[in-house]
Amino acid sequence: DLLYLDPPFATGNDFGDYRDDWKISDAYLQMLYERFWAFRELLADAGVFFTHLDWRATPYAKLMLDELFGPDHFRNEIIWSYRRWPARSRRFQRQHDNLLFYVKDCERYNWNQLYEPLSPGTLRTHGLARQQAVFAGKRRVNSIDTSENSLGAPLGDVWQLSVLNARAKERTGYATQKPEALLERIILATTNPGDLIADLCCGSGTTLAVAERLGRRWIGCDRSSRAISVSRTRLTQLGAHFSLWHDAEIADT
């Protein structure tokens, strides 16, 4: 129902937990394309797909996914904005990642609207009242307060969420661990309890841990033994029940 992919970013770095020794090249883009194609085939007819990249590969990934899913099946480019220690450079500081959101069927995919708190200005002017737009023809001319309470502002496509600091309770020690708050938004917005979620570059197991906590079924894969060890420990601590398979066992199944 939901497939989330957080592949190597082509940084050329050794993170200790794994080596992202890719650079943007024909080989790297072919690797992404083959996985995008395969993962689209794994989606349910009403499934949704997210891939998490940064400035290096996102433009290329967008073109490939437009080809595979169709441009009309693109829903959002989500900007995950965060603060980190700045480095001197002759450019603006790079302080965001990109998540591309596609759907297999434009009409059938699941959508649960998420909201963020109203701004201080809105609260001062309107309090908690839900506003209703007033139109003159197709032109919005005003808004009025209704008797209903507002649920908040519909969540936008720029998410300001902190990266995990060294003392965060959810920190596992895995170098490129993503915060649970990031995956929680994706899972809550696009799935329901009991749905099946897959993270096929699962790293520290964040997607799996959030899916478990929210009552979703999950499948996690990774080629790194360190990632499998960290994810297994994390899920065991949550009381999750799961089976662990290795490549040779899968090939014989």
Coordinates of N, CA and C in Angstrom, one line a residue:
D1 N 0.8 -1.2 0.0 CA 0.0 0.0 0.0 C 0.9 1.3 0.0
L2 N 2.0 1.2 0.6 CA 3.0 2.3 0.7 C 4.3 1.7 0.5
L3 N 5.1 2.3 -0.4 CA 6.5 1.9 -0.5 C 7.3 3.1 -0.4
Y4 N 8.3 3.1 0.6 CA 9.1 4.2 0.8 C 10.6 3.8 0.5
L5 N 11.3 4.6 -0.2 CA 12.6 4.3 -0.6 C 13.6 5.4 -0.3
D6 N 14.5 5.1 0.5 CA 15.6 6.1 1.0 C 16.9 5.5 0.5
P7 N 17.2 5.6 -0.8 CA 18.4 5.0 -1.3 C 19.7 5.8 -1.0
P8 N 20.9 5.3 -1.4 CA 22.1 6.1 -1.3 C 21.9 7.4 -2.1
F9 N 22.4 8.5 -1.6 CA 22.3 9.8 -2.1 C 23.4 10.1 -3.2
A10 N 24.3 9.2 -3.4 CA 25.4 9.5 -4.3 C 26.3 10.6 -3.7
T11 N 26.6 10.5 -2.4 CA 27.5 11.4 -1.7 C 28.9 11.1 -1.9
G12 N 29.3 9.9 -2.2 CA 30.7 9.4 -2.2 C 31.3 9.2 -0.8
N13 N 30.5 9.2 0.2 CA 31.0 9.2 1.6 C 30.9 7.7 2.2
D14 N 31.8 7.5 3.1 CA 31.8 6.3 3.9 C 31.2 6.7 5.3
F15 N 30.0 6.2 5.6 CA 29.3 6.6 6.8 C 29.6 5.6 8.0
G16 N 30.4 4.6 7.7 CA 30.7 3.7 8.8 C 29.7 2.5 8.8
D17 N 28.4 2.9 8.9 CA 27.4 1.8 8.8 C 27.3 1.3 7.4
Y18 N 27.6 2.1 6.4 CA 27.6 1.6 5.0 C 28.4 2.6 4.2
R19 N 28.8 2.2 3.0 CA 29.5 3.0 2.1 C 28.6 3.5 1.0
D20 N 28.4 4.8 1.0 CA 27.7 5.4 -0.2 C 28.7 5.9 -1.1
D21 N 29.4 5.0 -1.8 CA 30.5 5.4 -2.7 C 30.0 5.6 -4.1
W22 N 28.7 5.9 -4.3 CA 28.2 6.3 -5.6 C 28.5 7.7 -5.9
K23 N 28.6 8.1 -7.2 CA 28.6 9.4 -7.7 C 27.5 9.5 -8.7
I24 N 27.0 10.7 -9.0 CA 26.0 10.8 -10.1 C 26.7 10.4 -11.4
S25 N 26.2 9.3 -11.9 CA 26.8 8.7 -13.1 C 25.7 7.9 -13.8
D26 N 26.0 7.4 -15.0 CA 25.1 6.5 -15.7 C 24.8 5.3 -14.8
A27 N 25.8 4.7 -14.2 CA 25.6 3.5 -13.3 C 24.7 3.8 -12.2
Y28 N 24.8 4.9 -11.5 CA 24.0 5.3 -10.4 C 22.5 5.5 -10.8
L29 N 22.3 6.2 -11.9 CA 21.0 6.5 -12.4 C 20.3 5.2 -12.9
Q30 N 21.1 4.3 -13.5 CA 20.5 3.0 -13.9 C 20.1 2.2 -12.7
M31 N 20.9 2.2 -11.6 CA 20.5 1.5 -10.4 C 19.2 2.1 -9.9
L32 N 19.0 3.4 -9.8 CA 17.8 4.0 -9.4 C 16.6 3.6 -10.3
Y33 N 16.8 3.7 -11.6 CA 15.7 3.4 -12.5 C 15.2 1.9 -12.4
E34 N 16.2 1.0 -12.3 CA 15.8 -0.4 -12.1 C 15.0 -0.6 -10.9
R35 N 15.3 0.0 -9.8 CA 14.6 -0.1 -8.5 C 13.3 0.6 -8.6
F36 N 13.2 1.8 -9.2 CA 11.9 2.4 -9.3 C 11.0 1.6 -10.1
W37 N 11.5 1.0 -11.2 CA 10.6 0.1 -12.0 C 10.1 -1.1 -11.2
A38 N 11.0 -1.7 -10.6 CA 10.6 -2.9 -9.8 C 9.6 -2.6 -8.7
F39 N 9.9 -1.5 -8.0 CA 9.1 -1.1 -6.9 C 7.7 -0.7 -7.3
R40 N 7.6 -0.1 -8.4 CA 6.3 0.3 -9.0 C 5.4 -1.0 -9.2
E41 N 6.1 -2.0 -9.7 CA 5.4 -3.3 -9.9 C 4.9 -3.9 -8.6
L42 N 5.6 -3.6 -7.5 CA 5.2 -4.2 -6.2 C 4.1 -3.5 -5.5
L43 N 3.7 -2.3 -6.0 CA 2.7 -1.6 -5.4 C 1.3 -2.2 -5.7
A44 N 0.4 -2.1 -4.7 CA -1.0 -2.4 -4.9 C -1.6 -1.4 -6.0
D45 N -2.7 -1.7 -6.5 CA -3.3 -0.9 -7.6 C -3.6 0.5 -7.0
A46 N -3.9 0.6 -5.7 CA -4.1 2.0 -5.1 C -2.9 2.4 -4.3
G47 N -1.7 1.8 -4.5 CA -0.6 2.1 -3.7 C 0.0 3.5 -4.0
V48 N 0.9 3.9 -3.0 CA 1.6 5.2 -3.1 C 3.1 4.9 -2.9
F49 N 3.9 5.8 -3.5 CA 5.3 5.6 -3.6 C 6.0 6.9 -3.2
F50 N 7.0 6.8 -2.3 CA 7.8 8.0 -1.9 C 9.3 7.6 -2.0
T51 N 10.0 8.5 -2.6 CA 11.5 8.3 -2.6 C 12.1 9.5 -1.9
H52 N 13.2 9.3 -1.2 CA 13.8 10.3 -0.3 C 15.2 10.5 -0.9
L53 N 15.5 11.7 -1.4 CA 16.8 12.0 -2.0 C 17.2 13.4 -1.6
D54 N 18.3 14.0 -2.2 CA 18.6 15.4 -1.9 C 18.9 16.0 -3.3
W55 N 19.6 17.2 -3.2 CA 19.8 18.0 -4.4 C 20.6 17.3 -5.5
R56 N 21.3 16.2 -5.2 CA 22.1 15.6 -6.2 C 21.3 14.8 -7.2
A57 N 20.4 14.0 -6.7 CA 19.7 13.0 -7.6 C 18.2 13.4 -7.8
T58 N 17.6 14.3 -7.0 CA 16.2 14.5 -7.2 C 15.8 14.9 -8.6
P59 N 16.5 15.8 -9.3 CA 16.0 16.2 -10.7 C 16.0 15.0 -11.6
Y60 N 17.0 14.1 -11.5 CA 17.0 12.9 -12.4 C 15.9 12.0 -12.0
A61 N 15.7 11.8 -10.7 CA 14.6 10.9 -10.2 C 13.3 11.3 -10.6
K62 N 13.0 12.6 -10.6 CA 11.7 13.2 -11.0 C 11.4 12.8 -12.5
L63 N 12.4 12.9 -13.3 CA 12.2 12.6 -14.8 C 11.9 11.1 -14.9
M64 N 12.7 10.3 -14.2 CA 12.5 8.8 -14.3 C 11.1 8.4 -13.8
L65 N 10.7 9.0 -12.7 CA 9.4 8.6 -12.1 C 8.2 9.2 -12.9
D66 N 8.4 10.3 -13.5 CA 7.4 10.8 -14.5 C 7.2 9.8 -15.6
E67 N 8.3 9.2 -16.1 CA 8.2 8.3 -17.2 C 7.5 7.0 -16.7
L68 N 7.9 6.5 -15.5 CA 7.4 5.2 -15.0 C 5.9 5.3 -14.5
F69 N 5.6 6.3 -13.8 CA 4.2 6.5 -13.3 C 3.3 7.3 -14.1
G70 N 3.9 8.2 -14.9 CA 3.1 9.2 -15.7 C 3.2 10.5 -14.9
P71 N 3.4 11.6 -15.6 CA 3.5 12.9 -15.0 C 2.2 13.3 -14.1
D72 N 1.0 12.8 -14.6 CA -0.2 13.1 -13.8 C -0.3 12.4 -12.5
H73 N 0.6 11.4 -12.3 CA 0.5 10.6 -11.1 C 1.5 11.2 -10.0
F74 N 2.2 12.3 -10.3 CA 3.0 13.0 -9.4 C 2.1 13.8 -8.5
R75 N 2.3 13.8 -7.1 CA 1.5 14.5 -6.2 C 2.2 15.6 -5.5
N76 N 3.4 15.4 -5.1 CA 4.2 16.5 -4.4 C 5.7 16.2 -4.4
E77 N 6.4 17.3 -4.4 CA 7.8 17.3 -4.0 C 7.8 17.9 -2.6
I78 N 8.0 17.1 -1.6 CA 8.0 17.6 -0.2 C 9.4 18.0 0.2
I79 N 9.5 19.2 0.8 CA 10.8 19.7 1.2 C 10.9 19.4 2.7
W80 N 11.8 18.6 3.1 CA 12.1 18.4 4.6 C 13.2 19.4 4.9
S81 N 12.8 20.5 5.6 CA 13.7 21.6 6.0 C 14.2 21.4 7.4
Y82 N 15.5 21.5 7.6 CA 16.1 21.3 8.9 C 17.3 22.3 9.1
R83 N 17.7 22.5 10.3 CA 18.8 23.3 10.6 C 20.0 22.4 11.0
R84 N 21.2 22.7 10.6 CA 22.4 22.0 11.0 C 23.5 22.9 11.0
W85 N 24.7 22.5 11.5 CA 25.8 23.3 11.7 C 26.3 23.9 10.3
P86 N 26.3 25.2 10.1 CA 26.7 25.7 8.8 C 28.1 25.6 8.5
A87 N 28.4 25.5 7.2 CA 29.8 25.4 6.7 C 30.0 26.6 5.8
R88 N 31.2 27.2 5.8 CA 31.5 28.3 4.9 C 31.5 27.8 3.5
S89 N 30.8 28.5 2.6 CA 30.9 28.2 1.2 C 30.3 29.3 0.4
R90 N 30.6 29.3 -0.9 CA 30.2 30.4 -1.8 C 28.8 30.1 -2.4
R91 N 27.9 29.7 -1.5 CA 26.5 29.4 -1.9 C 25.6 29.5 -0.7
F92 N 24.3 29.5 -0.9 CA 23.4 29.4 0.2 C 23.5 28.0 0.9
Q93 N 23.3 28.0 2.2 CA 23.4 26.7 2.9 C 22.4 25.7 2.5
R94 N 22.9 24.5 2.3 CA 22.0 23.4 1.9 C 21.4 22.8 3.2
Q95 N 20.1 23.0 3.4 CA 19.5 22.6 4.6 C 18.1 21.9 4.4
H96 N 18.0 21.1 3.3 CA 16.8 20.4 3.1 C 17.1 19.1 2.3
D97 N 16.2 18.1 2.5 CA 16.1 17.0 1.6 C 14.8 17.0 0.8
N98 N 14.7 16.1 -0.2 CA 13.5 16.1 -1.0 C 12.8 14.8 -1.0
L99 N 11.5 14.8 -0.9 CA 10.7 13.5 -1.0 C 9.8 13.6 -2.2
L100 N 9.8 12.7 -3.1 CA 8.9 12.7 -4.3 C 7.8 11.7 -4.0
F101 N 6.6 12.2 -4.2 CA 5.4 11.4 -3.9 C 4.6 11.2 -5.2
Y102 N 4.4 9.9 -5.5 CA 3.7 9.4 -6.7 C 2.6 8.4 -6.3
V103 N 1.5 8.3 -7.1 CA 0.5 7.4 -6.8 C 0.3 6.5 -8.1
K104 N -0.1 5.3 -7.8 CA -0.3 4.4 -9.0 C -1.6 4.6 -9.7
D105 N -2.7 5.0 -8.9 CA -4.0 5.3 -9.5 C -4.4 6.6 -8.9
C106 N -4.6 7.6 -9.8 CA -4.9 8.9 -9.3 C -6.3 9.1 -8.6
E107 N -7.2 8.1 -8.7 CA -8.5 8.2 -8.1 C -8.6 7.3 -6.9
R108 N -7.8 6.3 -6.8 CA -8.1 5.3 -5.7 C -7.2 5.3 -4.5
Y109 N -6.1 6.1 -4.6 CA -5.2 6.0 -3.5 C -5.8 6.6 -2.2
N110 N -5.3 6.1 -1.1 CA -5.7 6.6 0.2 C -5.2 7.9 0.6
W111 N -6.0 8.8 1.2 CA -5.6 10.1 1.6 C -6.3 10.5 2.9
N112 N -5.5 10.7 4.0 CA -6.0 11.2 5.2 C -5.4 12.6 5.5
Q113 N -6.2 13.6 5.4 CA -5.7 15.0 5.5 C -5.1 15.2 6.9
L114 N -3.9 15.7 6.9 CA -3.2 16.1 8.1 C -3.2 17.7 8.2
Y115 N -3.2 18.1 9.4 CA -3.2 19.6 9.7 C -2.1 20.0 10.6
E116 N -1.7 21.3 10.5 CA -0.8 21.9 11.4 C -1.5 23.0 12.1
P117 N -0.9 23.4 13.3 CA -1.6 24.4 14.1 C -1.8 25.7 13.3
L118 N -2.8 26.5 13.7 CA -3.1 27.8 13.1 C -2.0 28.7 13.5
S119 N -1.7 29.7 12.6 CA -0.7 30.7 12.9 C -1.1 31.6 14.0
P120 N -0.2 32.3 14.7 CA -0.6 33.2 15.7 C -1.4 34.3 15.2
G121 N -1.2 34.8 14.0 CA -2.0 35.9 13.3 C -3.4 35.4 13.1
T122 N -3.6 34.2 12.6 CA -4.9 33.7 12.4 C -5.7 33.6 13.7
L123 N -5.0 33.1 14.7 CA -5.6 32.9 16.0 C -6.1 34.3 16.6
R124 N -5.2 35.3 16.4 CA -5.6 36.6 16.9 C -6.8 37.2 16.2
T125 N -6.9 36.9 14.9 CA -8.0 37.5 14.1 C -9.2 36.7 14.2
H126 N -9.1 35.4 14.1 CA -10.3 34.5 14.0 C -10.5 33.5 15.1
G127 N -9.5 33.5 16.0 CA -9.7 32.5 17.1 C -9.6 31.1 16.5
L128 N -10.4 30.2 17.1 CA -10.4 28.8 16.6 C -11.5 28.6 15.5
A129 N -12.2 29.6 15.1 CA -13.3 29.4 14.2 C -12.8 29.0 12.8
R130 N -13.5 28.1 12.2 CA -13.2 27.7 10.8 C -13.6 28.7 9.9
Q131 N -12.8 29.1 8.9 CA -13.1 30.1 7.9 C -13.7 29.5 6.7
Q132 N -14.6 30.2 6.0 CA -15.2 29.8 4.8 C -15.0 30.9 3.8
A133 N -14.4 30.5 2.6 CA -14.2 31.5 1.6 C -15.4 32.1 0.9
V134 N -15.4 33.3 0.6 CA -16.5 34.0 -0.2 C -16.0 34.4 -1.5
F135 N -16.7 33.9 -2.6 CA -16.3 34.1 -4.0 C -17.2 35.0 -4.7
A136 N -16.6 35.8 -5.6 CA -17.4 36.6 -6.6 C -17.0 36.0 -8.0
G137 N -17.9 35.1 -8.5 CA -17.5 34.4 -9.6 C -16.4 33.4 -9.2
K138 N -15.3 33.4 -9.9 CA -14.2 32.5 -9.6 C -13.1 33.2 -8.7
R139 N -13.4 34.5 -8.3 CA -12.5 35.3 -7.6 C -12.8 35.3 -6.1
R140 N -11.8 34.9 -5.3 CA -12.1 34.9 -3.8 C -12.0 36.4 -3.4
V141 N -13.0 36.9 -2.7 CA -13.1 38.3 -2.3 C -13.0 38.4 -0.7
N142 N -13.3 37.4 0.0 CA -13.3 37.5 1.4 C -13.4 36.2 2.1
S143 N -13.4 36.1 3.4 CA -13.7 34.9 4.1 C -14.5 35.3 5.4
I144 N -15.3 34.3 5.8 CA -16.1 34.6 7.0 C -15.9 33.5 8.0
D145 N -16.1 33.8 9.3 CA -15.9 32.8 10.3 C -17.2 32.0 10.4
T146 N -17.1 30.7 10.6 CA -18.3 29.8 10.8 C -18.4 29.5 12.3
S147 N -19.4 28.7 12.6 CA -19.6 28.3 14.0 C -18.8 27.1 14.4
E148 N -18.1 26.5 13.4 CA -17.4 25.3 13.6 C -15.9 25.6 14.0
N149 N -15.3 24.8 14.8 CA -13.9 25.0 15.1 C -13.0 24.5 14.0
S150 N -11.9 25.2 13.7 CA -11.0 24.8 12.7 C -10.2 23.6 13.1
L151 N -9.9 22.7 12.2 CA -9.0 21.6 12.5 C -7.5 22.0 12.4
G152 N -7.3 23.2 11.9 CA -5.9 23.7 11.7 C -5.7 24.0 10.2
A153 N -4.5 24.3 9.8 CA -4.2 24.6 8.4 C -3.8 23.3 7.8
P154 N -4.4 22.9 6.6 CA -3.9 21.7 5.9 C -2.4 21.7 5.7
L155 N -1.8 20.6 6.0 CA -0.3 20.5 6.0 C 0.2 20.8 4.6
G156 N 1.2 21.7 4.5 CA 1.8 22.0 3.3 C 2.9 21.1 2.9
D157 N 3.7 21.5 1.8 CA 4.7 20.6 1.3 C 6.1 21.0 1.8
V158 N 6.2 21.9 2.7 CA 7.5 22.2 3.4 C 7.4 21.8 4.8
W159 N 8.2 20.8 5.2 CA 8.1 20.3 6.6 C 9.3 20.7 7.4
Q160 N 9.1 21.5 8.4 CA 10.3 21.9 9.2 C 10.3 21.0 10.4
L161 N 11.2 20.0 10.3 CA 11.4 19.0 11.3 C 12.9 18.9 11.6
S162 N 13.2 18.8 12.9 CA 14.6 18.8 13.3 C 15.3 17.4 12.9
V163 N 16.5 17.4 12.5 CA 17.3 16.2 12.4 C 17.5 15.7 13.9
L164 N 17.9 14.4 14.0 CA 18.1 13.8 15.3 C 19.4 14.3 15.8
N165 N 19.4 14.8 17.1 CA 20.7 15.2 17.7 C 21.2 14.0 18.4
A166 N 22.4 14.1 18.9 CA 23.1 12.9 19.5 C 22.5 12.4 20.7
R167 N 21.6 13.2 21.4 CA 21.0 12.8 22.6 C 19.5 12.4 22.5
A168 N 19.0 12.4 21.3 CA 17.6 12.1 21.0 C 17.3 10.7 21.5
K169 N 16.2 10.5 22.1 CA 15.8 9.2 22.7 C 15.7 8.2 21.6
E170 N 15.3 8.5 20.4 CA 15.1 7.5 19.4 C 16.4 7.2 18.7
R171 N 17.5 7.9 19.0 CA 18.8 7.7 18.3 C 19.3 6.3 18.5
T172 N 19.6 5.6 17.4 CA 20.2 4.3 17.5 C 21.7 4.2 17.3
G173 N 22.3 5.3 16.8 CA 23.7 5.3 16.5 C 23.9 5.1 15.0
Y174 N 22.9 4.8 14.2 CA 23.1 4.6 12.8 C 23.3 6.0 12.1
A175 N 24.2 6.1 11.3 CA 24.7 7.4 10.8 C 23.7 8.2 10.1
T176 N 22.9 7.7 9.3 CA 21.9 8.4 8.5 C 20.5 8.2 8.9
Q177 N 20.3 8.0 10.2 CA 18.9 7.7 10.7 C 18.0 8.9 10.5
K178 N 16.8 8.7 10.1 CA 15.8 9.7 9.9 C 14.9 9.8 11.1
P179 N 14.3 11.0 11.4 CA 13.4 11.1 12.6 C 12.1 10.4 12.3
E180 N 11.5 9.9 13.4 CA 10.3 9.2 13.3 C 9.2 10.2 12.9
A181 N 9.3 11.4 13.3 CA 8.2 12.4 12.9 C 8.1 12.5 11.4
L182 N 9.1 12.4 10.7 CA 9.1 12.5 9.2 C 8.3 11.3 8.6
L183 N 8.6 10.1 9.0 CA 7.9 8.9 8.5 C 6.4 8.8 9.1
E184 N 6.2 9.4 10.3 CA 4.9 9.4 10.8 C 3.9 10.1 9.9
R185 N 4.3 11.3 9.4 CA 3.5 12.1 8.6 C 3.1 11.3 7.3
I186 N 4.1 10.7 6.7 CA 3.9 10.0 5.4 C 2.9 8.8 5.7
I187 N 3.1 8.1 6.7 CA 2.3 6.9 7.0 C 0.9 7.3 7.4
L188 N 0.7 8.3 8.3 CA -0.6 8.7 8.7 C -1.4 9.2 7.5
A189 N -0.7 10.0 6.6 CA -1.5 10.6 5.5 C -1.9 9.6 4.4
T190 N -1.2 8.5 4.2 CA -1.4 7.7 3.0 C -1.8 6.3 3.3
T191 N -1.9 5.9 4.6 CA -2.3 4.5 4.9 C -3.2 4.5 6.1
N192 N -3.8 3.3 6.3 CA -4.7 3.1 7.4 C -4.2 1.9 8.2
P193 N -4.6 1.7 9.5 CA -4.2 0.6 10.2 C -4.5 -0.7 9.5
G194 N -3.5 -1.6 9.5 CA -3.6 -2.9 8.8 C -3.0 -2.9 7.4
D195 N -2.7 -1.7 6.9 CA -2.1 -1.6 5.5 C -0.7 -2.1 5.6
L196 N -0.2 -2.5 4.4 CA 1.2 -3.1 4.3 C 2.1 -2.0 3.7
I197 N 3.2 -1.8 4.5 CA 4.2 -0.8 4.1 C 5.5 -1.5 3.9
A198 N 6.3 -1.1 2.9 CA 7.6 -1.7 2.6 C 8.6 -0.6 2.6
D199 N 9.8 -0.8 3.2 CA 10.9 0.1 3.1 C 12.1 -0.8 2.7
L200 N 12.5 -0.7 1.5 CA 13.5 -1.6 0.9 C 14.9 -1.1 0.9
C201 N 15.2 0.0 1.6 CA 16.5 0.4 2.0 C 16.3 0.9 3.5
C202 N 16.0 -0.1 4.4 CA 15.4 0.3 5.7 C 16.4 0.9 6.7
G203 N 17.7 0.8 6.4 CA 18.7 1.5 7.3 C 18.5 1.2 8.8
S204 N 18.2 2.2 9.6 CA 18.1 2.1 11.0 C 16.7 1.5 11.4
G205 N 15.8 1.3 10.5 CA 14.5 0.8 10.8 C 13.4 1.8 11.2
T206 N 13.6 3.1 10.9 CA 12.7 4.1 11.3 C 11.3 3.8 10.7
T207 N 11.2 3.5 9.4 CA 9.9 3.3 8.8 C 9.2 2.1 9.5
L208 N 9.9 1.1 9.7 CA 9.4 -0.2 10.3 C 8.9 0.1 11.7
A209 N 9.7 0.9 12.5 CA 9.3 1.1 13.9 C 8.0 2.0 14.0
V210 N 7.9 3.0 13.1 CA 6.7 3.8 13.1 C 5.5 3.0 12.6
A211 N 5.7 2.2 11.6 CA 4.6 1.4 11.1 C 4.1 0.4 12.2
E212 N 5.0 -0.2 12.9 CA 4.7 -1.0 14.0 C 3.9 -0.3 15.1
R213 N 4.4 0.9 15.4 CA 3.7 1.7 16.5 C 2.3 2.1 16.0
L214 N 2.1 2.4 14.7 CA 0.8 2.9 14.2 C -0.1 1.7 13.8
G215 N 0.3 0.5 14.0 CA -0.6 -0.6 13.7 C -0.7 -1.0 12.2
R216 N 0.4 -0.7 11.5 CA 0.5 -1.1 10.1 C 1.4 -2.3 10.0
R217 N 1.2 -3.2 9.0 CA 2.1 -4.3 8.7 C 3.3 -3.8 7.9
W218 N 4.4 -4.4 8.0 CA 5.6 -3.9 7.3 C 6.5 -5.0 6.8
I219 N 7.3 -4.6 5.8 CA 8.4 -5.4 5.3 C 9.6 -4.5 5.2
G220 N 10.8 -4.9 5.7 CA 12.0 -4.2 5.6 C 13.1 -5.0 4.9
C221 N 13.9 -4.3 4.1 CA 15.0 -5.0 3.5 C 16.2 -4.1 3.5
D222 N 17.4 -4.6 3.6 CA 18.6 -3.9 3.5 C 19.8 -4.8 3.2
R223 N 20.8 -4.4 2.4 CA 21.9 -5.3 2.2 C 23.0 -5.1 3.2
S224 N 22.8 -4.2 4.1 CA 23.8 -3.9 5.2 C 23.5 -4.8 6.4
S225 N 24.5 -5.6 6.9 CA 24.3 -6.4 8.1 C 24.1 -5.5 9.3
R226 N 24.8 -4.3 9.3 CA 24.6 -3.4 10.4 C 23.2 -2.8 10.4
A227 N 22.6 -2.5 9.3 CA 21.2 -2.0 9.2 C 20.3 -3.1 9.8
I228 N 20.5 -4.3 9.4 CA 19.6 -5.4 9.9 C 19.7 -5.6 11.4
S229 N 20.9 -5.5 11.9 CA 21.1 -5.6 13.3 C 20.5 -4.5 14.1
V230 N 20.7 -3.3 13.6 CA 20.1 -2.1 14.3 C 18.5 -2.2 14.3
S231 N 18.0 -2.5 13.1 CA 16.5 -2.6 12.9 C 16.0 -3.7 13.8
R232 N 16.6 -4.8 13.8 CA 16.1 -6.0 14.6 C 16.1 -5.6 16.1
T233 N 17.1 -5.0 16.6 CA 17.2 -4.6 18.0 C 16.0 -3.6 18.3
R234 N 15.9 -2.6 17.4 CA 14.9 -1.6 17.6 C 13.5 -2.2 17.6
L235 N 13.2 -3.1 16.7 CA 11.9 -3.7 16.7 C 11.6 -4.6 17.8
T236 N 12.6 -5.3 18.3 CA 12.5 -6.2 19.4 C 12.1 -5.4 20.7
Q237 N 12.8 -4.2 20.8 CA 12.5 -3.4 21.9 C 11.0 -2.9 21.9
L238 N 10.4 -2.8 20.7 CA 9.0 -2.4 20.6 C 8.1 -3.5 20.9
G239 N 8.6 -4.7 21.0 CA 7.7 -5.9 21.2 C 7.2 -6.4 19.9
A240 N 7.8 -6.1 18.8 CA 7.3 -6.5 17.5 C 7.6 -8.0 17.3
H241 N 6.7 -8.7 16.6 CA 6.9 -10.1 16.2 C 7.2 -10.1 14.7
F242 N 8.3 -10.7 14.3 CA 8.7 -10.7 12.9 C 9.6 -11.9 12.6
S243 N 9.8 -12.2 11.3 CA 10.7 -13.2 10.9 C 11.8 -12.6 10.1
L244 N 13.0 -13.1 10.3 CA 14.2 -12.5 9.6 C 14.7 -13.5 8.5
W245 N 14.8 -13.0 7.3 CA 15.2 -13.8 6.2 C 16.5 -13.3 5.6
H246 N 17.3 -14.2 5.1 CA 18.5 -13.9 4.4 C 18.4 -14.2 3.0
D247 N 19.3 -13.6 2.2 CA 19.2 -13.8 0.7 C 19.1 -15.3 0.3
A248 N 19.9 -16.1 0.9 CA 19.9 -17.5 0.5 C 18.6 -18.2 0.8
E249 N 18.0 -17.8 1.9 CA 16.7 -18.4 2.3 C 15.6 -17.9 1.4
I250 N 15.7 -16.7 1.0 CA 14.6 -16.1 0.0 C 14.8 -16.8 -1.3
A251 N 16.0 -17.0 -1.8 CA 16.2 -17.7 -3.1 C 15.7 -19.1 -3.1
D252 N 15.7 -19.8 -1.9 CA 15.2 -21.2 -1.9 C 13.7 -21.3 -1.6
T253 N 13.1 -20.1 -1.3 CA 11.7 -20.1 -1.0 C 10.8 -20.2 -2.2

